[in-house]
Amino acid sequence: MGVEIGHYALVLAFCTSLALAFLPALGLVRGRGFGTTFAPAVSLARPLAVSLCVLCFCACAMLIRAFRASDFSVLLVWQHSHSQKPPLYKIAAMWGNHEGSMLLWVFVLCLFALAMAYSQRKPSRLTLLSLSVQGCICALFLAFVLFFSNPFARVFPVPWEGEGLNPILQHPALAFHPPLLYLGYVGLSAAFSTTVAGLILDDCSREWAQKTRLWTLVAWCFLGAGITLGAFWAYEELGWGGFWFWDPVENASLMPWLLATAALHALRSYMVRQILLVWAVLLVLLAFSASLLGTFLVRSGVLMSVHSFASDPLRGLVILLCVSLLTTSALALFAWRTGGKNTKPPPSALPFFSRESAQLLNALLLSLCAGLVLLATLYPLFFEFFTNRTLSIGPPYYAVVLSPFFLFLLAVLGLLPVLGWGGSSRARIRRHLIRFAPVACGFGLAFFLLTRTSATAAIAAALGAWALLGAVKTRSAKDARGSALVHAGVGIVVIAIAGASLTDVEKFRTMREGDRVTLTGPLFSESLELQELFARRGVNYTERGARFAFVDKSRAMLSPSRRVYPPRGLETTEAAIDRSLLRDIYVTMSREKTRGKTNDSEETLSVRVQGKPLMFWVWGGALVMVLGGVLSLLSPLVTLKARRR
Amino acid sequence: MRYSLIPLLAFAAVVSFLGYFFLPELMEGKKSMSLRRITESRMRATPRFRIPALAEESVTNMAVMSDSVLTSQGSPFVVNFFASWCQPCLAEHPLLMELSDNSQVSVFGIAWRDSGDKAQTWLRQHGNPFFLVGVDSDSKAGLEWGIAGIPETFFLDRSGTIRFVHTGPLTRESLRKGLEAIKVNPNL
């Protein structure tokens, strides 16, 4: 019964979204041109947004209910759940698959429509029209969910037992990673709708900029948090010891993030100095387009990836059509509005050493980086198309191609406190350089002497420190605190990545009970002793593991293990991690019964022990960045004029 | 030429390119298109490559692995990409051991992005199912074979043509399918 209610709510939601798409816009048109408004249609905007949201929520809730109750008569539940699964993961299973996650995607879309409707006491024309645009997007994707990936489809005869969820996905971080990421991806839709509405009204005014900045910033924070959580999951659960693999799905989340970052900077330049308007508009449009394209890439199966969803050509084509419909119409509108009017060039050429040129550089380089990531993500397809051979592109490409741009941006970032709007004197810049560059260089040198591994890491660390110093130095004007915090976070993350991915150490050992392994890295030296091997039964898995103790007894025991999940016979690696401010010790084990050993009574264990310097700060820095985003969300932007007053 | 049209054109180009991949598949009404496309495009002769091999771990003491070494067998064979750092590879390992013990087909291993020492230690620990183990430390062979990730297993027939590819840890079913594709009695 609940399933039918959910299905019906979904149908109603589709109808409501159609009404939302047409009525507010109609209200605007009826009142002669875009001048006045037609009250009845307009006053319906808010109730429509509310009911859309409630209906979508109802559909989601009913699907979750089916998962909680393990109702295997629902195709989706049968395919992706199992009666033995822990309750939290039964719920998380709702978005651990294509149909369910698409429903969640649409729900978030409706949530943002609601937020847009209530973001103002009395909805302005811009808000009304952007609600209409948002309604269009909702209708498009609700139609897709209803007609091409219905989560409420039944299966008959009803199976006894579900087919289980990928046990790799049974991790708290992953349970919350998709919803957060969707809040980010889809949050960009609000900025997109506002911008499209602004273009239609041909009024990209201050109100537009404020709104767009608000939504982009909200989305940016969620996206950052979601990406971090995803990386955290990869680090904890995949057991490879890395946290970023340049997987197509990861790239799909990185591209919108880069573009949104660039858009935020361009928007700020526009608000303060009335420059970079075209960039701001374009970047906002592109950011949402990138997140749509990412959705397509993840779901269509065009690209093979660790965690892509099952593929179906029809579904892929329909998503592609939706994506191209939205994006091409928005970009065509952009071309029409900006091309005709010969947007006026900035009053005078930008001074070379100024905040403006730094912002322009930021917009340019970040969008270039996003383009390069897209190119690399799609390159295997191009290559196959033209040569009929296949190839794969890995982390080395990204490291080589992207790092120069990022390092250059960091160098500029460190100069930020002396780059004022409208130009700054060379003497100031020189003073800043003399005062802080030696500190940063000293840090880099110390880093190199301590680790003695790679010069690249040292350079990255020096530039990270340089950026951090710059962020700390930034005067704490009320509206700059948030961005200073974000920039400090960037510095921290860069230093941490230089430590964790470029100077890490690892050892492989075959051990018996009582054996010791010593790991010596740049900032630490630890001895571990294998104390015992154990086996136990978990909720829906069996586990074999080992307990390691630090020889100097300074820290808690580590117990890596391997789990076997009966439904699919899948085996996962549970890494054991000892965290501290300076390093992570990361222990993973492989199966302990080894072939070819004559003496079977003595159990041995092959382990991989990794030491990752500064790993903690990758998460710490990312958190600082997100917090900075939240802080600038809370503090209203002050224009240059207002500040001088 | 309006510069503001550039984003539109660029995006349209990308989208139509992606769309191109779908249309023919859709016309034919085939189901799992991407898999079929990938498998079909890989139905080709053994890629040319030449990498060092672990002589001590091989049956024949050969120190080189190349396409001609593989095809000179004159019988169907299996090529498995693995690495000592790859956890999923451990999952499929028992199946490979079983395959090499029970079947006539020779299994070649390529240690992808791995050092010879580590691969050797790994094989000594877990057992060596391979006839010959190549070491592809800089992914030269991986690039030629066009692997999508490891573990990945190629099934080649007598003439050295790739007949079946499985990405990810082998399962009993995929192994049987692969062996059927190269006309070997699975015997598992």
mmCIF file of C-alpha atoms in Angstrom, chain A residues 494-611:
data_model
loop_
_atom_site.group_PDB
_atom_site.id
_atom_site.type_symbol
_atom_site.label_atom_id
_atom_site.label_comp_id
_atom_site.label_asym_id
_atom_site.label_seq_id
_atom_site.Cartn_x
_atom_site.Cartn_y
_atom_site.Cartn_z
ATOM 1 C CA VAL A 494 48.036 21.474 0.077
ATOM 2 C CA ILE A 495 50.695 21.023 2.762
ATOM 3 C CA ALA A 496 48.904 17.934 4.027
ATOM 4 C CA ILE A 497 48.605 16.394 0.566
ATOM 5 C CA ALA A 498 52.272 17.108 -0.084
ATOM 6 C CA GLY A 499 52.986 15.158 3.094
ATOM 7 C CA ALA A 500 50.467 12.377 2.785
ATOM 8 C CA SER A 501 50.707 11.434 -0.867
ATOM 9 C CA LEU A 502 54.262 12.310 -1.736
ATOM 10 C CA THR A 503 56.266 11.329 1.327
ATOM 11 C CA ASP A 504 54.420 8.299 2.624
ATOM 12 C CA VAL A 505 56.196 5.058 3.492
ATOM 13 C CA GLU A 506 54.931 1.507 3.403
ATOM 14 C CA LYS A 507 56.009 -2.013 4.265
ATOM 15 C CA PHE A 508 54.702 -5.427 3.333
ATOM 16 C CA ARG A 509 55.312 -8.195 5.834
ATOM 17 C CA THR A 510 54.308 -11.744 6.462
ATOM 18 C CA MET A 511 53.921 -12.026 10.200
ATOM 19 C CA ARG A 512 53.217 -14.548 12.920
ATOM 20 C CA GLU A 513 51.900 -13.821 16.373
ATOM 21 C CA GLY A 514 54.619 -12.016 18.286
ATOM 22 C CA ASP A 515 56.376 -10.608 15.215
ATOM 23 C CA ARG A 516 57.214 -6.930 15.054
ATOM 24 C CA VAL A 517 57.333 -4.448 12.238
ATOM 25 C CA THR A 518 58.983 -1.029 12.401
ATOM 26 C CA LEU A 519 57.984 1.845 10.198
ATOM 27 C CA THR A 520 60.159 4.923 9.959
ATOM 28 C CA GLY A 521 58.944 8.009 8.172
ATOM 29 C CA PRO A 522 59.760 11.685 8.073
ATOM 30 C CA LEU A 523 57.909 12.616 11.231
ATOM 31 C CA PHE A 524 57.608 9.383 13.094
ATOM 32 C CA SER A 525 59.031 5.997 13.896
ATOM 33 C CA GLU A 526 56.678 3.336 15.162
ATOM 34 C CA SER A 527 56.997 -0.352 16.031
ATOM 35 C CA LEU A 528 53.974 -2.597 15.920
ATOM 36 C CA GLU A 529 53.641 -6.050 17.369
ATOM 37 C CA LEU A 530 51.162 -8.615 16.116
ATOM 38 C CA GLN A 531 49.508 -9.881 19.279
ATOM 39 C CA GLU A 532 46.768 -12.199 18.140
ATOM 40 C CA LEU A 533 44.616 -13.330 15.290
ATOM 41 C CA PHE A 534 40.880 -13.523 15.799
ATOM 42 C CA ALA A 535 37.670 -14.423 14.033
ATOM 43 C CA ARG A 536 34.151 -13.291 14.824
ATOM 44 C CA ARG A 537 30.664 -12.915 13.428
ATOM 45 C CA GLY A 538 29.238 -9.473 12.766
ATOM 46 C CA VAL A 539 25.664 -8.480 12.044
ATOM 47 C CA ASN A 540 25.662 -9.673 8.456
ATOM 48 C CA TYR A 541 29.227 -10.733 7.861
ATOM 49 C CA THR A 542 31.988 -12.917 9.213
ATOM 50 C CA GLU A 543 35.254 -11.330 10.057
ATOM 51 C CA ARG A 544 38.841 -12.451 10.463
ATOM 52 C CA GLY A 545 41.226 -9.958 11.908
ATOM 53 C CA ALA A 546 44.371 -9.319 13.853
ATOM 54 C CA ARG A 547 45.301 -7.160 16.799
ATOM 55 C CA PHE A 548 48.406 -5.044 16.664
ATOM 56 C CA ALA A 549 49.833 -3.201 19.637
ATOM 57 C CA PHE A 550 52.300 -0.357 19.595
ATOM 58 C CA VAL A 551 55.473 -1.651 21.171
ATOM 59 C CA ASP A 552 55.911 1.447 23.309
ATOM 60 C CA LYS A 553 52.280 1.068 24.438
ATOM 61 C CA SER A 554 51.721 4.732 23.687
ATOM 62 C CA ARG A 555 48.572 4.236 21.652
ATOM 63 C CA ALA A 556 45.516 2.057 21.399
ATOM 64 C CA MET A 557 45.510 -1.313 19.664
ATOM 65 C CA LEU A 558 44.956 -1.559 15.923
ATOM 66 C CA SER A 559 42.799 -4.296 14.509
ATOM 67 C CA PRO A 560 42.596 -4.551 10.741
ATOM 68 C CA SER A 561 40.322 -7.241 9.415
ATOM 69 C CA ARG A 562 38.719 -8.766 6.395
ATOM 70 C CA ARG A 563 34.981 -9.268 6.194
ATOM 71 C CA VAL A 564 33.043 -11.732 4.122
ATOM 72 C CA TYR A 565 29.441 -10.862 3.367
ATOM 73 C CA PRO A 566 27.479 -14.058 2.715
ATOM 74 C CA PRO A 567 24.789 -12.768 0.286
ATOM 75 C CA ARG A 568 27.272 -12.274 -2.508
ATOM 76 C CA GLY A 569 30.346 -13.841 -1.006
ATOM 77 C CA LEU A 570 32.081 -10.523 -1.293
ATOM 78 C CA GLU A 571 35.128 -9.799 0.758
ATOM 79 C CA THR A 572 36.096 -6.362 2.023
ATOM 80 C CA THR A 573 39.154 -4.993 3.709
ATOM 81 C CA GLU A 574 38.714 -3.062 6.897
ATOM 82 C CA ALA A 575 41.757 -0.912 7.409
ATOM 83 C CA ALA A 576 42.868 -0.086 10.916
ATOM 84 C CA ILE A 577 44.057 3.450 11.268
ATOM 85 C CA ASP A 578 45.856 5.120 14.105
ATOM 86 C CA ARG A 579 45.428 8.831 13.712
ATOM 87 C CA SER A 580 47.472 11.568 15.205
ATOM 88 C CA LEU A 581 48.190 15.141 14.287
ATOM 89 C CA LEU A 582 51.466 14.284 12.610
ATOM 90 C CA ARG A 583 50.843 10.981 10.912
ATOM 91 C CA ASP A 584 48.379 8.175 10.253
ATOM 92 C CA ILE A 585 49.434 4.575 10.629
ATOM 93 C CA TYR A 586 47.350 2.557 8.217
ATOM 94 C CA VAL A 587 47.302 -1.226 8.532
ATOM 95 C CA THR A 588 45.542 -3.561 6.126
ATOM 96 C CA MET A 589 45.689 -7.314 5.957
ATOM 97 C CA SER A 590 45.279 -9.875 3.266
ATOM 98 C CA ARG A 591 43.937 -13.368 3.823
ATOM 99 C CA GLU A 592 45.988 -15.180 6.413
ATOM 100 C CA LYS A 593 45.815 -18.729 5.107
ATOM 101 C CA THR A 594 48.525 -18.907 2.524
ATOM 102 C CA ARG A 595 49.149 -21.576 -0.012
ATOM 103 C CA GLY A 596 52.398 -23.348 -0.328
ATOM 104 C CA LYS A 597 53.118 -23.191 3.362
ATOM 105 C CA THR A 598 53.883 -26.676 4.646
ATOM 106 C CA ASN A 599 53.135 -25.943 8.271
ATOM 107 C CA ASP A 600 49.464 -25.144 8.347
ATOM 108 C CA SER A 601 49.114 -25.129 12.100
ATOM 109 C CA GLU A 602 51.057 -21.914 12.408
ATOM 110 C CA GLU A 603 48.963 -19.113 11.025
ATOM 111 C CA THR A 604 50.679 -16.317 9.251
ATOM 112 C CA LEU A 605 49.321 -13.011 8.154
ATOM 113 C CA SER A 606 50.452 -10.789 5.358
ATOM 114 C CA VAL A 607 50.032 -7.171 6.243
ATOM 115 C CA ARG A 608 50.626 -3.869 4.631
ATOM 116 C CA VAL A 609 51.629 -1.084 6.978
ATOM 117 C CA GLN A 610 51.610 2.457 5.689
ATOM 118 C CA GLY A 611 52.691 5.654 7.376
#
